[in-house]
Amino acid sequence: MSYLDSPRLIFSGFFQADVSTINNDVTSFNNATFSDLFQQLNFDGSWNPEGTGIFRLVNCRITGAQLGGAQITENGRDQVIGMALENADDHVFGKLVDLDPQQQSCSEIWGMGLRLTDSAGSTVFSGDYVTAAFINLWRRQQQDTAPNDQELAAVYQSVLNRVQWSGTPSSAALKALQRASEDGELSINMNLYAYGRDPGIPRYTLGRVAGVIGPYRSGEPKHFVLGRQMVAAQGNGLSAVNGVFTFQAKVDAGRKALTADFGNSLQIVNADGAFVDVGPLAMAVLKTRTDGVLTSVAAGQVAVLGQVAYRQPNWYQQTAGIQEFDYSADSWCVANIETYPLLLLGQQNGGNYNVLIQESLGGLYVRADSFVYRLEPNESKTVELYTTQYGKPISAAITFAPNNAMIGNAAPANVEPPDVATPADGVSYASALTTDGNGRAALNLTAGVMSPARPRGYIEGQVYAVGYQLAQQPAQTIMNMWNFISVLVFSPSDVPAQPTWYRNIQPILQQYANLYPIMSKHLVKLGDYDSVVEHLNILKLAFSLPIGDPNHMPVTRDLSASNRAMIMKWMSSPGHDGLPLKGEPATAAVPPPPMATQPTVQLVLEPIQQRGKTAFVLGLAARAKAKERS
Amino acid sequence: MIKLRRGIIDGIRAAKHRSDLYYYLQKAVELEHSTIPPYLTALFSLMPGYNDDIQKLIHSIVVQEMLHMTIDGNILIAIGGQPQINSPDFIPQYPGPLPMSIGGKDFIVGIEAFSKPLVLDTFMVIEEPEHPIPVKTLAVAAEEPEFATIGEFYDAVKKKIVELGNSIFTVGPDKQVLSWFPPNRLFPIVDCASAIRGIDIIVVEGEGTSSDPFQTPGNPAHYYKFGEIYYGRKIVRTPTGYAYGGDPIPFDPNGVYPMKPNPKLGDFKPGSQAYTRLAEFSFAYSSLLNALHTAFNGKPDNINVAIGLMYELKMLAVSLMQTPANDGTNRTAGPSYVYVDAKPT
């Protein structure tokens, strides 16, 4: 069960991602070369240096509902229409957190609570958003509405847990959803797009969201749908080759309906969100099986399930791009849809259709459910993987290998950022696994004790990317480039017997003070002994909260357990004056240089573009080419 | 001098049962809270790196108001009451009179950026002691007999508590909020003696004593701290009494965000940055009141969640004060302290 099942609620509105931008450049982590200039607005494209990290929904309302095959869009038919999807009102807002400056393409939402509220403002249900990273980042917006618009869009799929209902709702759609969430969990999907980065516009730090809430059953994947996977080839700058991007769908054989999610797969013109009109689009089933990538098919080769209604007014707002195709009248489909590939067809050309996107070849697919991990030295964590064919679990062999194509940039073109994924033994894992009869396997990721301890020198830890694929798959298979596992391995360190401010604590806290001026200018001057000591109690609390707590410090979740233990020890071990030990200036170890760096590159970017995901991706590609040449 | 209706005092004196005191202690909680938004706003409006001494003084006052609110809340809890914190009525309407019409209906307190007139005309009026000690350069307002003072209010509460006796203390420390302040200033309220000790802390920290403007040596009561800020010098003892004649407390008006006074959501265009951030602030403030309500109604540990919200509120306030109001002036937006959300049913 997932948000693609019934019943589901559609919501629409805005989100705020008040991210800080100084840390988008890895060289900002170098305390030795940091300058106060870096904290100024627009310095090197730093468009929000005083960002708070807050992620929250803004003005989101229920704009549609789906119940028993019926699409509801009017309050007169069901009271749920018009209700507000609000943030939790009993703790701080959620936070948006990059894994690392050198892996910014899987930003996670931490500590967010959501509530559905009725017209009186009373809570109907509330739940905690299970931490999730975005996936399927692509250039969805074709033109800027404002300077420096974020043209890339992405999707978050997760689960609300600890769902609590305030009694039995009177809305039929909500009653059905309540029954479907007896485990206390709901599936939630959010398409984020049209994000604004120009400080002069109302949309600054805001973007649009089209989302869905539906049933979830425990034991199923939380971050993708166990269904049919349409995988797009990607072109330059994260564009989709045929203008339609990767999406998922699900067959309900009982109701004889296919439900497809186009929410993050259709281009929009600009930040207003209108679709690019690419002519008629149709969902279809190919009546033959193929191991090849199709560019066109004859009309007779396909069973057309129906037109995608994206050109109808309000369609996206009321459906979030989810459409059902009833195939009950087509006996061939009834008999075959679960074993033949799906296609999305474009314009007809003299009896042939253009194939814009097709199902993973052979219907074969492998996916890691969670794909962002933080590991302490010697720590192991388990990655749940699923293998499917045409959406049904199959037992299959998966192979694993480093896949560093999408990590490692985040520096201006003219500097050499630290290399990533080195030393190679920073994280280890099996090279192959076979899923069980339920299509499931668990991969153990185990961190090593890195040597050198700080392979990147001025920034602790190291990032790795673990690629995976089916051992047996057609040669032409198009892989979803975002299907890899991102790992941050923390640097090993010992907790000294008597940590002091100058030797041990200040170098760590100064980095946070540099990178997050909203905190260091206005709350606690983290680089200043007196200010830290003055706020000792609140810091002790914030540093001791679990990582999932919305008040966890640091917000960036990038402090190793040993450094945390050292800071806690320092705060709790007063010297003769009753205050934490200050020690002697200039006793801190100077970080070593990075063990390896990447080449400088030529990049033509607008000044304002330099700290964004586009720059990140373009820089990656350029550095990869430069490496090949060298 | 800050005054309240004589009828309030009469009401306290007429109390027959501990539950008759609930209303007045609830009002005391509201009163102590009501000074926090204006003080905090003035504090937040001071840019980092400017006016450090003034920032420290106001900060020390606000933190004590938080303590006073907590003590009042604990006394109310200890005698079986339930502080009501998360409702629109809990918050005064700014600009407007304080709870119990303290200072009279015509005494209006608003939400404004720091200025010396704000300190003199509002903050020093709020904090003026029952018997102010003459400090050189300071005029003393004449007392109007039909009104009572905050000092009398707390004095009446103390007397009534003693009269009703130790048996009214029925709810123990496990339901009281007792963290974040040193135990000599925030302690369990278990009997008349501890309640009176708590009230004395409120009165002395706010007003000083009738003979000494200092709450502790070197640490003036609120009224005199604001006097130091206004007159720009530390208060010192002189051969004839006291004077604002000590070390200078400089004020640099360039270090104040030019915040529009009494910002309200309706002042801004829906969808504008100022509107969106103001709505965010009011939401987070309401969340803070929700978290405090939970802490004061059976889950004292929830004060830690509230503390997190307080820090977030400061970040949001500062963001607002850097967001143009777009009202044809060079002013910026600022916080609005309203309760925006109905509670779960």
JSON list of C-alpha atoms in Angstrom, two decimals, chain A residues 16 50 54 56 86-93 95 115 120-123 199 201-202 204-205 518 521-523 535 537-538 541 551, chain B residues 48 180 257 271-273 276-277 280 283-284 287 290-291 304-305 307-309 311-312 314-316 318-319 322 341-345:
[
{"chain": "A", "resi": 16, "resn": "GLN", "atom": "CA", "xyz": [9.93, 26.93, 2.52]},
{"chain": "A", "resi": 50, "resn": "GLU", "atom": "CA", "xyz": [21.81, 33.48, 7.06]},
{"chain": "A", "resi": 54, "resn": "ILE", "atom": "CA", "xyz": [14.01, 25.41, 8.31]},
{"chain": "A", "resi": 56, "resn": "ARG", "atom": "CA", "xyz": [8.15, 23.66, 6.36]},
{"chain": "A", "resi": 86, "resn": "GLU", "atom": "CA", "xyz": [0.03, 22.35, 8.55]},
{"chain": "A", "resi": 87, "resn": "ASN", "atom": "CA", "xyz": [3.29, 21.95, 10.38]},
{"chain": "A", "resi": 88, "resn": "ALA", "atom": "CA", "xyz": [3.41, 20.54, 13.88]},
{"chain": "A", "resi": 89, "resn": "ASP", "atom": "CA", "xyz": [2.50, 23.24, 16.39]},
{"chain": "A", "resi": 90, "resn": "ASP", "atom": "CA", "xyz": [4.23, 21.87, 19.46]},
{"chain": "A", "resi": 91, "resn": "HIS", "atom": "CA", "xyz": [7.88, 21.82, 18.46]},
{"chain": "A", "resi": 92, "resn": "VAL", "atom": "CA", "xyz": [10.24, 23.63, 16.11]},
{"chain": "A", "resi": 93, "resn": "PHE", "atom": "CA", "xyz": [9.95, 23.34, 12.35]},
{"chain": "A", "resi": 95, "resn": "LYS", "atom": "CA", "xyz": [15.10, 21.12, 8.96]},
{"chain": "A", "resi": 115, "resn": "ARG", "atom": "CA", "xyz": [-1.05, 18.01, 10.85]},
{"chain": "A", "resi": 120, "resn": "ALA", "atom": "CA", "xyz": [-11.87, 25.64, 12.63]},
{"chain": "A", "resi": 121, "resn": "GLY", "atom": "CA", "xyz": [-8.12, 25.05, 12.84]},
{"chain": "A", "resi": 122, "resn": "SER", "atom": "CA", "xyz": [-8.52, 21.89, 14.90]},
{"chain": "A", "resi": 123, "resn": "THR", "atom": "CA", "xyz": [-6.21, 18.99, 14.24]},
{"chain": "A", "resi": 199, "resn": "PRO", "atom": "CA", "xyz": [16.30, 37.74, -2.28]},
{"chain": "A", "resi": 201, "resn": "ILE", "atom": "CA", "xyz": [11.23, 38.25, -4.83]},
{"chain": "A", "resi": 202, "resn": "PRO", "atom": "CA", "xyz": [8.37, 37.05, -2.62]},
{"chain": "A", "resi": 204, "resn": "TYR", "atom": "CA", "xyz": [12.72, 33.76, -1.97]},
{"chain": "A", "resi": 205, "resn": "THR", "atom": "CA", "xyz": [13.42, 30.44, -0.18]},
{"chain": "A", "resi": 518, "resn": "ILE", "atom": "CA", "xyz": [22.28, 32.95, 11.81]},
{"chain": "A", "resi": 521, "resn": "LYS", "atom": "CA", "xyz": [25.65, 36.09, 15.10]},
{"chain": "A", "resi": 522, "resn": "HIS", "atom": "CA", "xyz": [22.34, 35.96, 16.88]},
{"chain": "A", "resi": 523, "resn": "LEU", "atom": "CA", "xyz": [22.26, 33.05, 19.34]},
{"chain": "A", "resi": 535, "resn": "HIS", "atom": "CA", "xyz": [25.21, 29.21, 26.93]},
{"chain": "A", "resi": 537, "resn": "ASN", "atom": "CA", "xyz": [23.28, 24.54, 29.55]},
{"chain": "A", "resi": 538, "resn": "ILE", "atom": "CA", "xyz": [21.40, 25.03, 26.31]},
{"chain": "A", "resi": 541, "resn": "LEU", "atom": "CA", "xyz": [20.87, 19.98, 25.90]},
{"chain": "A", "resi": 551, "resn": "ASN", "atom": "CA", "xyz": [16.30, 20.48, 18.14]},
{"chain": "B", "resi": 48, "resn": "PRO", "atom": "CA", "xyz": [24.80, 41.93, 16.75]},
{"chain": "B", "resi": 180, "resn": "TRP", "atom": "CA", "xyz": [16.90, 26.00, 33.63]},
{"chain": "B", "resi": 257, "resn": "TYR", "atom": "CA", "xyz": [17.03, 47.40, 12.96]},
{"chain": "B", "resi": 271, "resn": "GLY", "atom": "CA", "xyz": [2.52, 36.27, -0.31]},
{"chain": "B", "resi": 272, "resn": "SER", "atom": "CA", "xyz": [5.19, 38.89, 0.29]},
{"chain": "B", "resi": 273, "resn": "GLN", "atom": "CA", "xyz": [8.33, 37.88, 2.13]},
{"chain": "B", "resi": 276, "resn": "THR", "atom": "CA", "xyz": [5.22, 34.83, 4.93]},
{"chain": "B", "resi": 277, "resn": "ARG", "atom": "CA", "xyz": [7.89, 35.28, 7.58]},
{"chain": "B", "resi": 280, "resn": "GLU", "atom": "CA", "xyz": [5.88, 31.85, 10.35]},
{"chain": "B", "resi": 283, "resn": "PHE", "atom": "CA", "xyz": [2.99, 30.19, 14.21]},
{"chain": "B", "resi": 284, "resn": "ALA", "atom": "CA", "xyz": [6.23, 29.39, 16.02]},
{"chain": "B", "resi": 287, "resn": "SER", "atom": "CA", "xyz": [3.84, 26.55, 19.10]},
{"chain": "B", "resi": 290, "resn": "ASN", "atom": "CA", "xyz": [1.52, 25.13, 23.21]},
{"chain": "B", "resi": 291, "resn": "ALA", "atom": "CA", "xyz": [4.81, 23.62, 24.39]},
{"chain": "B", "resi": 304, "resn": "ASN", "atom": "CA", "xyz": [13.14, 21.59, 26.83]},
{"chain": "B", "resi": 305, "resn": "VAL", "atom": "CA", "xyz": [10.99, 21.55, 23.71]},
{"chain": "B", "resi": 307, "resn": "ILE", "atom": "CA", "xyz": [13.45, 26.20, 24.97]},
{"chain": "B", "resi": 308, "resn": "GLY", "atom": "CA", "xyz": [14.19, 24.98, 21.45]},
{"chain": "B", "resi": 309, "resn": "LEU", "atom": "CA", "xyz": [11.26, 27.04, 20.19]},
{"chain": "B", "resi": 311, "resn": "TYR", "atom": "CA", "xyz": [15.83, 29.91, 20.17]},
{"chain": "B", "resi": 312, "resn": "GLU", "atom": "CA", "xyz": [14.05, 29.36, 16.87]},
{"chain": "B", "resi": 314, "resn": "LYS", "atom": "CA", "xyz": [14.89, 34.58, 17.94]},
{"chain": "B", "resi": 315, "resn": "MET", "atom": "CA", "xyz": [16.22, 33.47, 14.55]},
{"chain": "B", "resi": 316, "resn": "LEU", "atom": "CA", "xyz": [12.82, 34.13, 12.98]},
{"chain": "B", "resi": 318, "resn": "VAL", "atom": "CA", "xyz": [15.98, 38.53, 13.36]},
{"chain": "B", "resi": 319, "resn": "SER", "atom": "CA", "xyz": [15.07, 37.33, 9.86]},
{"chain": "B", "resi": 322, "resn": "GLN", "atom": "CA", "xyz": [16.09, 42.10, 8.03]},
{"chain": "B", "resi": 341, "resn": "ASP", "atom": "CA", "xyz": [-4.01, 28.26, 15.84]},
{"chain": "B", "resi": 342, "resn": "ALA", "atom": "CA", "xyz": [-6.88, 26.53, 17.55]},
{"chain": "B", "resi": 343, "resn": "LYS", "atom": "CA", "xyz": [-5.97, 23.58, 19.72]},
{"chain": "B", "resi": 344, "resn": "PRO", "atom": "CA", "xyz": [-6.61, 19.98, 18.81]},
{"chain": "B", "resi": 345, "resn": "THR", "atom": "CA", "xyz": [-10.05, 18.94, 19.91]}
]
